[in-house]
mmCIF file with all atom_site columns, C-alpha atoms in Angstrom:
data_model
loop_
_atom_site.group_PDB
_atom_site.id
_atom_site.type_symbol
_atom_site.label_atom_id
_atom_site.label_alt_id
_atom_site.label_comp_id
_atom_site.label_asym_id
_atom_site.label_entity_id
_atom_site.label_seq_id
_atom_site.pdbx_PDB_ins_code
_atom_site.Cartn_x
_atom_site.Cartn_y
_atom_site.Cartn_z
_atom_site.occupancy
_atom_site.B_iso_or_equiv
_atom_site.pdbx_formal_charge
_atom_site.auth_seq_id
_atom_site.auth_comp_id
_atom_site.auth_asym_id
_atom_site.auth_atom_id
_atom_site.pdbx_PDB_model_num
ATOM 1   C CA . MET A 1 1   ? 1.749   15.928  17.733  1.00 0.00 ? 1   MET A CA 1
ATOM 2   C CA . PRO A 1 2   ? 4.427   14.120  15.670  1.00 0.00 ? 2   PRO A CA 1
ATOM 3   C CA . LEU A 1 3   ? 4.284   14.334  11.862  1.00 0.00 ? 3   LEU A CA 1
ATOM 4   C CA . PHE A 1 4   ? 3.513   10.598  11.683  1.00 0.00 ? 4   PHE A CA 1
ATOM 5   C CA . GLU A 1 5   ? 1.575   8.766   14.400  1.00 0.00 ? 5   GLU A CA 1
ATOM 6   C CA . LYS A 1 6   ? 3.143   5.494   15.387  1.00 0.00 ? 6   LYS A CA 1
ATOM 7   C CA . ASN A 1 7   ? 1.022   2.354   15.642  1.00 0.00 ? 7   ASN A CA 1
ATOM 8   C CA . ALA A 1 8   ? 0.627   0.709   18.972  1.00 0.00 ? 8   ALA A CA 1
ATOM 9   C CA . PRO A 1 9   ? 2.518   -2.609  19.183  1.00 0.00 ? 9   PRO A CA 1
ATOM 10  C CA . ILE A 1 10  ? 0.858   -5.198  16.937  1.00 0.00 ? 10  ILE A CA 1
ATOM 11  C CA . SER A 1 11  ? 0.756   -8.812  17.890  1.00 0.00 ? 11  SER A CA 1
ATOM 12  C CA . THR A 1 12  ? 2.294   -10.885 15.098  1.00 0.00 ? 12  THR A CA 1
ATOM 13  C CA . GLU A 1 13  ? 0.104   -13.816 16.263  1.00 0.00 ? 13  GLU A CA 1
ATOM 14  C CA . THR A 1 14  ? -3.053  -11.686 15.775  1.00 0.00 ? 14  THR A CA 1
ATOM 15  C CA . LEU A 1 15  ? -1.816  -10.514 12.400  1.00 0.00 ? 15  LEU A CA 1
ATOM 16  C CA . GLN A 1 16  ? -1.023  -14.028 11.262  1.00 0.00 ? 16  GLN A CA 1
ATOM 17  C CA . THR A 1 17  ? -4.555  -15.124 12.395  1.00 0.00 ? 17  THR A CA 1
ATOM 18  C CA . ILE A 1 18  ? -6.013  -12.304 10.249  1.00 0.00 ? 18  ILE A CA 1
ATOM 19  C CA . LEU A 1 19  ? -3.943  -13.464 7.319   1.00 0.00 ? 19  LEU A CA 1
ATOM 20  C CA . ASN A 1 20  ? -4.974  -17.085 7.865   1.00 0.00 ? 20  ASN A CA 1
ATOM 21  C CA . ASN A 1 21  ? -8.665  -16.068 8.007   1.00 0.00 ? 21  ASN A CA 1
ATOM 22  C CA . HIS A 1 22  ? -8.715  -13.742 4.955   1.00 0.00 ? 22  HIS A CA 1
ATOM 23  C CA . TYR A 1 23  ? -5.646  -14.332 2.756   1.00 0.00 ? 23  TYR A CA 1
ATOM 24  C CA . ALA A 1 24  ? -4.646  -17.992 3.250   1.00 0.00 ? 24  ALA A CA 1
ATOM 25  C CA . PRO A 1 25  ? -2.107  -19.331 2.579   1.00 0.00 ? 25  PRO A CA 1
ATOM 26  C CA . ILE A 1 26  ? 0.197   -16.358 3.434   1.00 0.00 ? 26  ILE A CA 1
ATOM 27  C CA . THR A 1 27  ? 2.876   -16.597 6.087   1.00 0.00 ? 27  THR A CA 1
ATOM 28  C CA . LEU A 1 28  ? 3.940   -13.430 7.844   1.00 0.00 ? 28  LEU A CA 1
ATOM 29  C CA . GLY A 1 29  ? 7.652   -12.698 7.746   1.00 0.00 ? 29  GLY A CA 1
ATOM 30  C CA . ASP A 1 30  ? 9.956   -10.072 9.276   1.00 0.00 ? 30  ASP A CA 1
ATOM 31  C CA . ILE A 1 31  ? 8.993   -6.481  9.861   1.00 0.00 ? 31  ILE A CA 1
ATOM 32  C CA . ILE A 1 32  ? 10.252  -4.083  7.238   1.00 0.00 ? 32  ILE A CA 1
ATOM 33  C CA . LYS A 1 33  ? 9.227   -0.766  8.847   1.00 0.00 ? 33  LYS A CA 1
ATOM 34  C CA . GLU A 1 34  ? 7.397   0.310   12.003  1.00 0.00 ? 34  GLU A CA 1
ATOM 35  C CA . SER A 1 35  ? 5.731   3.735   11.820  1.00 0.00 ? 35  SER A CA 1
ATOM 36  C CA . GLN A 1 36  ? 2.267   5.078   11.130  1.00 0.00 ? 36  GLN A CA 1
ATOM 37  C CA . ASN A 1 37  ? 1.890   1.887   9.008   1.00 0.00 ? 37  ASN A CA 1
ATOM 38  C CA . ASN A 1 38  ? 3.736   -1.258  9.967   1.00 0.00 ? 38  ASN A CA 1
ATOM 39  C CA . THR A 1 39  ? 4.920   -3.216  7.045   1.00 0.00 ? 39  THR A CA 1
ATOM 40  C CA . TYR A 1 40  ? 6.055   -6.850  6.899   1.00 0.00 ? 40  TYR A CA 1
ATOM 41  C CA . HIS A 1 41  ? 7.486   -9.284  4.466   1.00 0.00 ? 41  HIS A CA 1
ATOM 42  C CA . ALA A 1 42  ? 5.121   -12.232 3.702   1.00 0.00 ? 42  ALA A CA 1
ATOM 43  C CA . GLU A 1 43  ? 5.031   -15.243 1.403   1.00 0.00 ? 43  GLU A CA 1
ATOM 44  C CA . ASN A 1 44  ? 2.744   -17.864 0.037   1.00 0.00 ? 44  ASN A CA 1
ATOM 45  C CA . PRO A 1 45  ? 4.589   -21.037 1.099   1.00 0.00 ? 45  PRO A CA 1
ATOM 46  C CA . GLN A 1 46  ? 3.004   -23.079 -1.735  1.00 0.00 ? 46  GLN A CA 1
ATOM 47  C CA . THR A 1 47  ? 4.012   -20.756 -4.609  1.00 0.00 ? 47  THR A CA 1
ATOM 48  C CA . GLN A 1 48  ? 6.873   -18.797 -2.981  1.00 0.00 ? 48  GLN A CA 1
ATOM 49  C CA . GLN A 1 49  ? 5.036   -15.613 -4.153  1.00 0.00 ? 49  GLN A CA 1
ATOM 50  C CA . ARG A 1 50  ? 6.231   -12.722 -2.050  1.00 0.00 ? 50  ARG A CA 1
ATOM 51  C CA . TYR A 1 51  ? 4.059   -9.987  -0.598  1.00 0.00 ? 51  TYR A CA 1
ATOM 52  C CA . VAL A 1 52  ? 4.137   -6.919  1.596   1.00 0.00 ? 52  VAL A CA 1
ATOM 53  C CA . VAL A 1 53  ? 1.617   -6.683  4.384   1.00 0.00 ? 53  VAL A CA 1
ATOM 54  C CA . ARG A 1 54  ? 0.715   -3.178  5.546   1.00 0.00 ? 54  ARG A CA 1
ATOM 55  C CA . VAL A 1 55  ? -1.008  -2.752  8.851   1.00 0.00 ? 55  VAL A CA 1
ATOM 56  C CA . THR A 1 56  ? -2.634  0.583   9.869   1.00 0.00 ? 56  THR A CA 1
ATOM 57  C CA . SER A 1 57  ? -4.305  1.299   13.187  1.00 0.00 ? 57  SER A CA 1
ATOM 58  C CA . ASN A 1 58  ? -8.012  2.002   12.794  1.00 0.00 ? 58  ASN A CA 1
ATOM 59  C CA . GLU A 1 59  ? -8.840  2.605   16.509  1.00 0.00 ? 59  GLU A CA 1
ATOM 60  C CA . THR A 1 60  ? -10.437 6.007   15.631  1.00 0.00 ? 60  THR A CA 1
ATOM 61  C CA . HIS A 1 61  ? -12.249 4.470   12.581  1.00 0.00 ? 61  HIS A CA 1
ATOM 62  C CA . ASP A 1 62  ? -11.033 7.209   10.226  1.00 0.00 ? 62  ASP A CA 1
ATOM 63  C CA . ASN A 1 63  ? -8.407  5.281   8.303   1.00 0.00 ? 63  ASN A CA 1
ATOM 64  C CA . GLU A 1 64  ? -10.634 2.800   6.460   1.00 0.00 ? 64  GLU A CA 1
ATOM 65  C CA . VAL A 1 65  ? -12.144 5.334   4.045   1.00 0.00 ? 65  VAL A CA 1
ATOM 66  C CA . ARG A 1 66  ? -8.676  6.890   3.355   1.00 0.00 ? 66  ARG A CA 1
ATOM 67  C CA . ILE A 1 67  ? -7.315  3.428   2.608   1.00 0.00 ? 67  ILE A CA 1
ATOM 68  C CA . GLN A 1 68  ? -10.303 2.496   0.443   1.00 0.00 ? 68  GLN A CA 1
ATOM 69  C CA . SER A 1 69  ? -9.609  5.634   -1.625  1.00 0.00 ? 69  SER A CA 1
ATOM 70  C CA . GLU A 1 70  ? -5.931  4.808   -1.931  1.00 0.00 ? 70  GLU A CA 1
ATOM 71  C CA . LEU A 1 71  ? -6.629  1.223   -3.036  1.00 0.00 ? 71  LEU A CA 1
ATOM 72  C CA . ALA A 1 72  ? -9.221  2.492   -5.518  1.00 0.00 ? 72  ALA A CA 1
ATOM 73  C CA . LEU A 1 73  ? -6.610  4.748   -7.086  1.00 0.00 ? 73  LEU A CA 1
ATOM 74  C CA . ILE A 1 74  ? -4.014  1.995   -7.173  1.00 0.00 ? 74  ILE A CA 1
ATOM 75  C CA . ASP A 1 75  ? -6.518  -0.381  -8.789  1.00 0.00 ? 75  ASP A CA 1
ATOM 76  C CA . TYR A 1 76  ? -7.519  2.290   -11.310 1.00 0.00 ? 76  TYR A CA 1
ATOM 77  C CA . VAL A 1 77  ? -3.961  3.034   -12.484 1.00 0.00 ? 77  VAL A CA 1
ATOM 78  C CA . HIS A 1 78  ? -3.024  -0.678  -12.418 1.00 0.00 ? 78  HIS A CA 1
ATOM 79  C CA . GLU A 1 79  ? -6.024  -1.647  -14.642 1.00 0.00 ? 79  GLU A CA 1
ATOM 80  C CA . ARG A 1 80  ? -4.908  0.998   -17.122 1.00 0.00 ? 80  ARG A CA 1
ATOM 81  C CA . GLY A 1 81  ? -1.387  -0.465  -17.414 1.00 0.00 ? 81  GLY A CA 1
ATOM 82  C CA . LEU A 1 82  ? 0.743   1.555   -14.943 1.00 0.00 ? 82  LEU A CA 1
ATOM 83  C CA . SER A 1 83  ? 3.382   -0.459  -13.148 1.00 0.00 ? 83  SER A CA 1
ATOM 84  C CA . VAL A 1 84  ? 2.317   -0.432  -9.502  1.00 0.00 ? 84  VAL A CA 1
ATOM 85  C CA . CYS A 1 85  ? 2.050   -3.080  -6.810  1.00 0.00 ? 85  CYS A CA 1
ATOM 86  C CA . PRO A 1 86  ? -1.671  -3.719  -6.357  1.00 0.00 ? 86  PRO A CA 1
ATOM 87  C CA . ALA A 1 87  ? -3.317  -5.056  -3.285  1.00 0.00 ? 87  ALA A CA 1
ATOM 88  C CA . ILE A 1 88  ? -4.417  -8.629  -3.702  1.00 0.00 ? 88  ILE A CA 1
ATOM 89  C CA . LYS A 1 89  ? -8.029  -9.759  -3.206  1.00 0.00 ? 89  LYS A CA 1
ATOM 90  C CA . ARG A 1 90  ? -8.947  -11.597 -0.081  1.00 0.00 ? 90  ARG A CA 1
ATOM 91  C CA . SER A 1 91  ? -9.366  -15.370 -0.324  1.00 0.00 ? 91  SER A CA 1
ATOM 92  C CA . ASP A 1 92  ? -12.604 -15.323 1.735   1.00 0.00 ? 92  ASP A CA 1
ATOM 93  C CA . ASP A 1 93  ? -14.159 -12.366 -0.153  1.00 0.00 ? 93  ASP A CA 1
ATOM 94  C CA . VAL A 1 94  ? -12.816 -11.645 -3.613  1.00 0.00 ? 94  VAL A CA 1
ATOM 95  C CA . THR A 1 95  ? -14.735 -8.322  -3.784  1.00 0.00 ? 95  THR A CA 1
ATOM 96  C CA . LYS A 1 96  ? -12.442 -6.857  -1.099  1.00 0.00 ? 96  LYS A CA 1
ATOM 97  C CA . ASN A 1 97  ? -8.689  -6.173  -0.995  1.00 0.00 ? 97  ASN A CA 1
ATOM 98  C CA . TYR A 1 98  ? -8.343  -5.184  2.695   1.00 0.00 ? 98  TYR A CA 1
ATOM 99  C CA . VAL A 1 99  ? -9.469  -6.343  6.126   1.00 0.00 ? 99  VAL A CA 1
ATOM 100 C CA . VAL A 1 100 ? -10.741 -4.304  9.031   1.00 0.00 ? 100 VAL A CA 1
ATOM 101 C CA . GLU A 1 101 ? -10.393 -6.347  12.180  1.00 0.00 ? 101 GLU A CA 1
ATOM 102 C CA . GLU A 1 102 ? -8.980  -6.074  15.750  1.00 0.00 ? 102 GLU A CA 1
ATOM 103 C CA . GLY A 1 103 ? -8.705  -2.286  15.401  1.00 0.00 ? 103 GLY A CA 1
ATOM 104 C CA . LEU A 1 104 ? -6.492  -2.639  12.342  1.00 0.00 ? 104 LEU A CA 1
ATOM 105 C CA . VAL A 1 105 ? -6.777  -2.170  8.557   1.00 0.00 ? 105 VAL A CA 1
ATOM 106 C CA . VAL A 1 106 ? -4.700  -4.937  6.945   1.00 0.00 ? 106 VAL A CA 1
ATOM 107 C CA . VAL A 1 107 ? -3.715  -4.802  3.229   1.00 0.00 ? 107 VAL A CA 1
ATOM 108 C CA . VAL A 1 108 ? -1.558  -7.380  1.350   1.00 0.00 ? 108 VAL A CA 1
ATOM 109 C CA . PHE A 1 109 ? 0.301   -5.993  -1.679  1.00 0.00 ? 109 PHE A CA 1
ATOM 110 C CA . VAL A 1 110 ? 2.209   -7.725  -4.428  1.00 0.00 ? 110 VAL A CA 1
ATOM 111 C CA . TYR A 1 111 ? 5.928   -7.509  -3.697  1.00 0.00 ? 111 TYR A CA 1
ATOM 112 C CA . ALA A 1 112 ? 7.894   -5.116  -6.059  1.00 0.00 ? 112 ALA A CA 1
ATOM 113 C CA . ASP A 1 113 ? 10.594  -6.781  -8.106  1.00 0.00 ? 113 ASP A CA 1
ATOM 114 C CA . GLY A 1 114 ? 13.870  -4.945  -8.449  1.00 0.00 ? 114 GLY A CA 1
ATOM 115 C CA . GLU A 1 115 ? 16.614  -3.577  -6.350  1.00 0.00 ? 115 GLU A CA 1
ATOM 116 C CA . PRO A 1 116 ? 15.948  -1.099  -3.591  1.00 0.00 ? 116 PRO A CA 1
ATOM 117 C CA . ILE A 1 117 ? 17.838  2.204   -3.394  1.00 0.00 ? 117 ILE A CA 1
ATOM 118 C CA . THR A 1 118 ? 19.574  1.737   -0.046  1.00 0.00 ? 118 THR A CA 1
ATOM 119 C CA . ASP A 1 119 ? 22.167  4.487   0.094   1.00 0.00 ? 119 ASP A CA 1
ATOM 120 C CA . TYR A 1 120 ? 20.402  7.800   -0.252  1.00 0.00 ? 120 TYR A CA 1
ATOM 121 C CA . VAL A 1 121 ? 23.353  9.713   1.182   1.00 0.00 ? 121 VAL A CA 1
ATOM 122 C CA . VAL A 1 122 ? 25.862  8.773   -1.602  1.00 0.00 ? 122 VAL A CA 1
ATOM 123 C CA . CYS A 1 123 ? 23.299  9.666   -4.225  1.00 0.00 ? 123 CYS A CA 1
ATOM 124 C CA . ASP A 1 124 ? 24.923  7.454   -6.957  1.00 0.00 ? 124 ASP A CA 1
ATOM 125 C CA . TRP A 1 125 ? 21.415  6.526   -8.080  1.00 0.00 ? 125 TRP A CA 1
ATOM 126 C CA . MET A 1 126 ? 20.856  10.183  -9.052  1.00 0.00 ? 126 MET A CA 1
ATOM 127 C CA . LYS A 1 127 ? 23.536  9.835   -11.776 1.00 0.00 ? 127 LYS A CA 1
ATOM 128 C CA . ASP A 1 128 ? 21.562  7.193   -13.665 1.00 0.00 ? 128 ASP A CA 1
ATOM 129 C CA . GLN A 1 129 ? 20.008  8.947   -16.684 1.00 0.00 ? 129 GLN A CA 1
ATOM 130 C CA . LEU A 1 130 ? 17.832  5.958   -17.591 1.00 0.00 ? 130 LEU A CA 1
ATOM 131 C CA . LEU A 1 131 ? 16.454  5.795   -14.042 1.00 0.00 ? 131 LEU A CA 1
ATOM 132 C CA . TRP A 1 132 ? 15.653  9.510   -14.157 1.00 0.00 ? 132 TRP A CA 1
ATOM 133 C CA . GLU A 1 133 ? 13.948  9.202   -17.512 1.00 0.00 ? 133 GLU A CA 1
ATOM 134 C CA . ALA A 1 134 ? 11.942  6.149   -16.455 1.00 0.00 ? 134 ALA A CA 1
ATOM 135 C CA . THR A 1 135 ? 10.851  7.850   -13.237 1.00 0.00 ? 135 THR A CA 1
ATOM 136 C CA . GLY A 1 136 ? 9.739   10.984  -15.145 1.00 0.00 ? 136 GLY A CA 1
ATOM 137 C CA . ARG A 1 137 ? 7.724   8.875   -17.587 1.00 0.00 ? 137 ARG A CA 1
ATOM 138 C CA . TRP A 1 138 ? 6.107   6.983   -14.710 1.00 0.00 ? 138 TRP A CA 1
ATOM 139 C CA . PHE A 1 139 ? 5.103   10.163  -12.938 1.00 0.00 ? 139 PHE A CA 1
ATOM 140 C CA . GLY A 1 140 ? 3.785   11.642  -16.154 1.00 0.00 ? 140 GLY A CA 1
ATOM 141 C CA . GLU A 1 141 ? 1.593   8.526   -16.758 1.00 0.00 ? 141 GLU A CA 1
ATOM 142 C CA . PHE A 1 142 ? 0.497   8.560   -13.114 1.00 0.00 ? 142 PHE A CA 1
ATOM 143 C CA . HIS A 1 143 ? -0.429  12.208  -13.401 1.00 0.00 ? 143 HIS A CA 1
ATOM 144 C CA . GLN A 1 144 ? -2.550  11.622  -16.496 1.00 0.00 ? 144 GLN A CA 1
ATOM 145 C CA . LEU A 1 145 ? -4.265  8.584   -14.987 1.00 0.00 ? 145 LEU A CA 1
ATOM 146 C CA . SER A 1 146 ? -4.941  10.267  -11.642 1.00 0.00 ? 146 SER A CA 1
ATOM 147 C CA . LYS A 1 147 ? -6.813  13.058  -13.494 1.00 0.00 ? 147 LYS A CA 1
ATOM 148 C CA . GLY A 1 148 ? -8.973  10.308  -15.105 1.00 0.00 ? 148 GLY A CA 1
ATOM 149 C CA . PHE A 1 149 ? -9.543  8.766   -11.686 1.00 0.00 ? 149 PHE A CA 1
ATOM 150 C CA . GLN A 1 150 ? -10.611 12.083  -10.329 1.00 0.00 ? 150 GLN A CA 1
ATOM 151 C CA . ALA A 1 151 ? -13.109 12.509  -13.108 1.00 0.00 ? 151 ALA A CA 1
ATOM 152 C CA . GLU A 1 152 ? -14.500 8.964   -13.110 1.00 0.00 ? 152 GLU A CA 1
ATOM 153 C CA . SER A 1 153 ? -14.402 7.599   -9.559  1.00 0.00 ? 153 SER A CA 1
ATOM 154 C CA . ASP A 1 154 ? -16.829 8.172   -6.757  1.00 0.00 ? 154 ASP A CA 1
ATOM 155 C CA . MET A 1 155 ? -13.916 7.476   -4.404  1.00 0.00 ? 155 MET A CA 1
ATOM 156 C CA . ALA A 1 156 ? -12.124 10.549  -5.718  1.00 0.00 ? 156 ALA A CA 1
ATOM 157 C CA . GLU A 1 157 ? -14.607 12.884  -3.970  1.00 0.00 ? 157 GLU A CA 1
ATOM 158 C CA . LYS A 1 158 ? -13.966 11.099  -0.632  1.00 0.00 ? 158 LYS A CA 1
ATOM 159 C CA . TYR A 1 159 ? -10.185 11.297  -1.258  1.00 0.00 ? 159 TYR A CA 1
ATOM 160 C CA . VAL A 1 160 ? -10.292 14.993  -1.976  1.00 0.00 ? 160 VAL A CA 1
ATOM 161 C CA . PHE A 1 161 ? -12.408 15.579  1.101   1.00 0.00 ? 161 PHE A CA 1
ATOM 162 C CA . LEU A 1 162 ? -9.932  13.641  3.300   1.00 0.00 ? 162 LEU A CA 1
ATOM 163 C CA . ASP A 1 163 ? -7.021  15.407  1.706   1.00 0.00 ? 163 ASP A CA 1
ATOM 164 C CA . GLN A 1 164 ? -8.511  18.793  2.499   1.00 0.00 ? 164 GLN A CA 1
ATOM 165 C CA . ALA A 1 165 ? -9.434  17.685  6.047   1.00 0.00 ? 165 ALA A CA 1
ATOM 166 C CA . ILE A 1 166 ? -5.856  16.615  6.674   1.00 0.00 ? 166 ILE A CA 1
ATOM 167 C CA . TYR A 1 167 ? -4.231  19.789  5.432   1.00 0.00 ? 167 TYR A CA 1
#
């Protein structure tokens, strides 16, 4: 079995229909990455707000709880001020930030501002002292907040269980 399962081909028409029904008005753009999760660019045509749409196969019905736990952690650290890209709430049900439909779990995230690191081989980015310090601070804050999440959230137990089941 490969390290990462690859999703079966996903119909962009089906995905756009899911977005129309649950996140309107968001228009699906080009694919960014195709792997165990397919990720796409997306945009609200009215506001030009950019998003990332992540699509995960849920044919075996085991990914939904894992994704719920992940989103609960992201919401927890975001609400406490950590700079992360949260999932947006659905337009048809503002209590949810994901959709399970057509054998898929669909999540729409706020697009990250900034410049991507594109040339990992050259490693010039590793020479940037400010980047290293900022990254260290971010991980330190994330570590502290994740301990709080583990202590406070009922999703943390599910997440620990899933983590142990995977490894």
